[in-house]
Amino acid sequence: MLESLGQAFSNFTNPVFIYVLLGGCLSGLLVGIIPAIGGLVGCTLLLAFIYGVPPEIGMGLLIAFASVTYTGGSITTILLSIPGTPVNAATLIDGFPMTRNGEGGRALGAALTSSGMGGIVGGLLTILAIPLVTPIVMSIKTSEMFLLVLLGLSFLAVLGRGSMVKGLISGMLGLLFSLIGFQAATGNPRFTFGSLYLMDGIDIVPVLLGLFAISELIELYLKGVSRISDTAPVKGFGQILEGVKDVFRHFWLWLRSTVIGYLIGVIPGVGGETAIFVAYGIAKQTSRNRDKFGKGCVEGVIAPEAANNSKESGALLTTLVLGIPGGALMAVILAGLLIVGVTPGPKMVGENLDLTLTLIMIIITSNLIGCLVALLASPWLVKVARIPMNALLPMVLIAVLTGAYVRGESLWNFAVLICLGILGFFMKKFGYSRPALALGFVLGSLAELYLMHAIQLHGRLFFLTPGSLTIIALIIILPLLPYIRKVTAPLYRRLFSKGGEEARGEVRS
Amino acid sequence: MGRRLLGSMLALALFIVLSAWALPGEAADNPADFYKGKIIKILCSERPGGGTDSLARIVAPYLAKYTGASTVAVENKPQGTGLVARNFIYHNAKKDGLTVGFYSGGSTVYNYLTDFPSVKYDLMGTPWIANFLFQRWYCLAGANSPYNSIKDLKSAKGLKFGGASRGGTLSIASALIMYLFDLDGKLVTGFKGTKGVALAMRRGELDGASGQTSNVIRNIEQGHVKPILTLDYKRDKAFPDVPTVGEVTKLTGAKKELFDSFLLVPDTKMVCVPPGTPEDRVKFLRDAVGKMMKDPELIKKLKKRTGIDVEWFSNEETMGFLKQALEKKKKGVFKDLMDIVEKLRH
């Protein structure tokens, strides 16, 4: 292990390796910021450049790129309400309201620090988890995977800013949309009306761009808002540093979200979206500032951001050791490994341990570089919120339209974009939760597939396993947590004050 | 000022017209001249990172080398389990020979033969330019499962076999194994390809499934599966110790007809151009691909990626097996196969 670690470190003395790492990192950040391209498309394009390249260089480029794309995505999500991927959608719930409240710099500082540190700690956890990954992945059965997705879905009601019923209605609407297309378990087309476009289901990117970006643009236009935020940003790093400090103020929240993201990331097939929404949901349910969530609460930015970068480290480990990609981005990484002549599998922690450690160290370094570069650029980035709407609107519209079109190059994506944009506008106007719709849409088909598999593979009582029962207990307890706290808080206060008096008595005597 | 601007615009328009007229390309008579320096686009019917996609990316630079194209770019159109790409190539792609379809042969042929919804392409009307990487199918069991032979599986009750999409070859081959040996159990579909099935077998959630040679090699390396039967009448070089269907049973009647029909459709990677592409360019591409497949460097790379020797079918052979398969389709054999899949799923 130590020898392999030394070998991995020695790669960092190779100037070509350093250039590639920096290049991958900076381009990943840039591509993440541009919603039209996104990490997946960017990574796929990079595959063409790694033929005949040594594995550590080729994979260095890909992994450095992939590690920071979500960090870049957070910037447009927070400042412009453009979530390039579903993974950025949870950040938007509180990130964009913070920008509109004139706290864009603070939101950026918190998001970048949280995601950068999440990625770094995720990388470190990966080194520790190498011997554990196979037993962990193998012990999670389909029934537990279904219940994990259900845990994510259980936060539908709490994603609404006010009414729980409206949150549930919105989530159910998302679930209904997710039913369009081939049913994964049976292969039967549903609600497709013979259309090839609908057979694969509605693409998530135009849905998110419509629901959040277009609806915000409609609202800003109709309200005649001159700028996203009328509050002038604090000059320099003041507000950004405040955001950085927020992460340390909420250190346990950040750490918990990082570990949640990492653990869910390790399990292939559960989806990164589950990780970020579970992290967000738990953050909201356990927070004392529960009522501020959705209106611009910094904790709502820290939690999903910590989870989104740490889950990638977990997913990479599963891809390397088991050869099973956790998601679309990891599938491209897997293709990259095969192109540079490395076959993932148990040998990655035996014969290829030095390469495995090099790749993990690339994740750590890239997150550090990505986070620092983005933080340094933040004072200029937040000025976007002050650009006059008549100049910003066409630019954002072009980016959103391009982002929607590049997914599958179908003109139908525009129809989805516009329809969801209008729907999102009215949902916001009447107090329905757009994030709940997004969550229902993203996790709906996964929940359905795993439920069918769980029943077919383990029978109707599939949930009677210790792991499943633990998750069920979480599903029941977490939504009730604020109420449990309300009941138990006076009891705690009484106990605490009694203990305090006794302690004071002892000191006096 | 206005007159000067008008003059400049006219000069620019004249320049553009003359340049376009003077440019070689569309008007080139010789296909070799036509392809020189051009960009060829491979439209892959699978997501980035999948088996078909990674093979397309391995082949791309060699296609450039043997056609004279400056670049061969791979683009993915995986929607509708590859149907969108296949329908697009057949109906909408430019017929200039610069757009090439790269498909998984099994699903391309089976989707057509089983009348899968929304198939809008014709196998016989498609100008195929390559058909390679023939892989056999196997019956697999989980690496740690107690099943080591078909006999073990036959004596078990309530088996669970895995498949991917309903009309895909993975589900069809798994269902066929269960049908041929009257295995007691059901087919669970919807797994994410061979990787998803292999993981479920390793976890002990599935008892068996099917898989092609290259996937079996990779999944054995990763400790997920073990092969227990070759779905063929002769043993495969890759797994010489694994018995064949012919060795463990003597098929007769409907079972034999179904199995023989299944073998008629070799699992390969198929490459085509849109119908209507000039004949000379189709021939040029076929010749270029023919030379490409003899390139020792490419053969080595494909072998390294898949673990098998690359087998290559000529256009005549491809059309031959497609014709035979279509004959069987007329007899309703492939409908029977789909009925078996449906029956085992319920």
XYZ file of N, CA, C and O in Angstrom, chain A residues 320-321 343-353 356, chain B residues 221:
60
model
N -14.319 1.488 -10.297
C -12.966 0.936 -10.405
C -12.905 -0.513 -9.920
O -12.339 -1.377 -10.584
N -13.487 -0.754 -8.756
C -13.292 -2.059 -8.121
C -14.269 -3.111 -8.651
O -13.919 -4.278 -8.797
N -8.570 -2.505 -17.371
C -9.844 -3.183 -17.129
C -10.194 -3.050 -15.655
O -9.452 -3.527 -14.798
N -11.301 -2.386 -15.357
C -11.670 -2.251 -13.941
C -12.023 -3.614 -13.348
O -12.432 -4.517 -14.069
N -11.893 -3.737 -12.070
C -12.182 -4.994 -11.392
C -11.329 -5.128 -10.154
O -10.615 -4.181 -9.780
N -11.386 -6.276 -9.515
C -10.621 -6.446 -8.274
C -9.118 -6.180 -8.435
O -8.462 -5.807 -7.480
N -8.624 -6.341 -9.682
C -7.188 -6.100 -9.897
C -6.804 -4.636 -9.641
O -5.653 -4.325 -9.432
N -7.806 -3.754 -9.707
C -7.515 -2.327 -9.493
C -7.008 -2.071 -8.078
O -6.339 -1.075 -7.827
N -7.348 -2.948 -7.150
C -6.822 -2.768 -5.794
C -5.704 -3.784 -5.523
O -5.220 -3.892 -4.403
N -5.305 -4.496 -6.552
C -4.170 -5.413 -6.431
C -3.044 -4.931 -7.319
O -2.243 -4.079 -6.924
N -3.075 -5.418 -8.567
C -2.003 -5.060 -9.503
C -1.979 -3.573 -9.839
O -0.933 -3.003 -10.095
N -3.145 -2.944 -9.910
C -3.219 -1.529 -10.327
C -3.504 -0.578 -9.173
O -4.088 0.485 -9.362
N -3.061 -0.949 -7.975
C -3.367 -0.109 -6.813
C -2.773 1.296 -6.957
O -3.410 2.282 -6.576
N -5.102 3.288 -9.070
C -6.315 3.587 -8.292
C -6.049 4.743 -7.330
O -6.832 5.695 -7.255
N -13.516 -12.053 -14.676
C -12.372 -11.332 -14.088
C -12.784 -10.576 -12.836
O -12.036 -10.467 -11.880
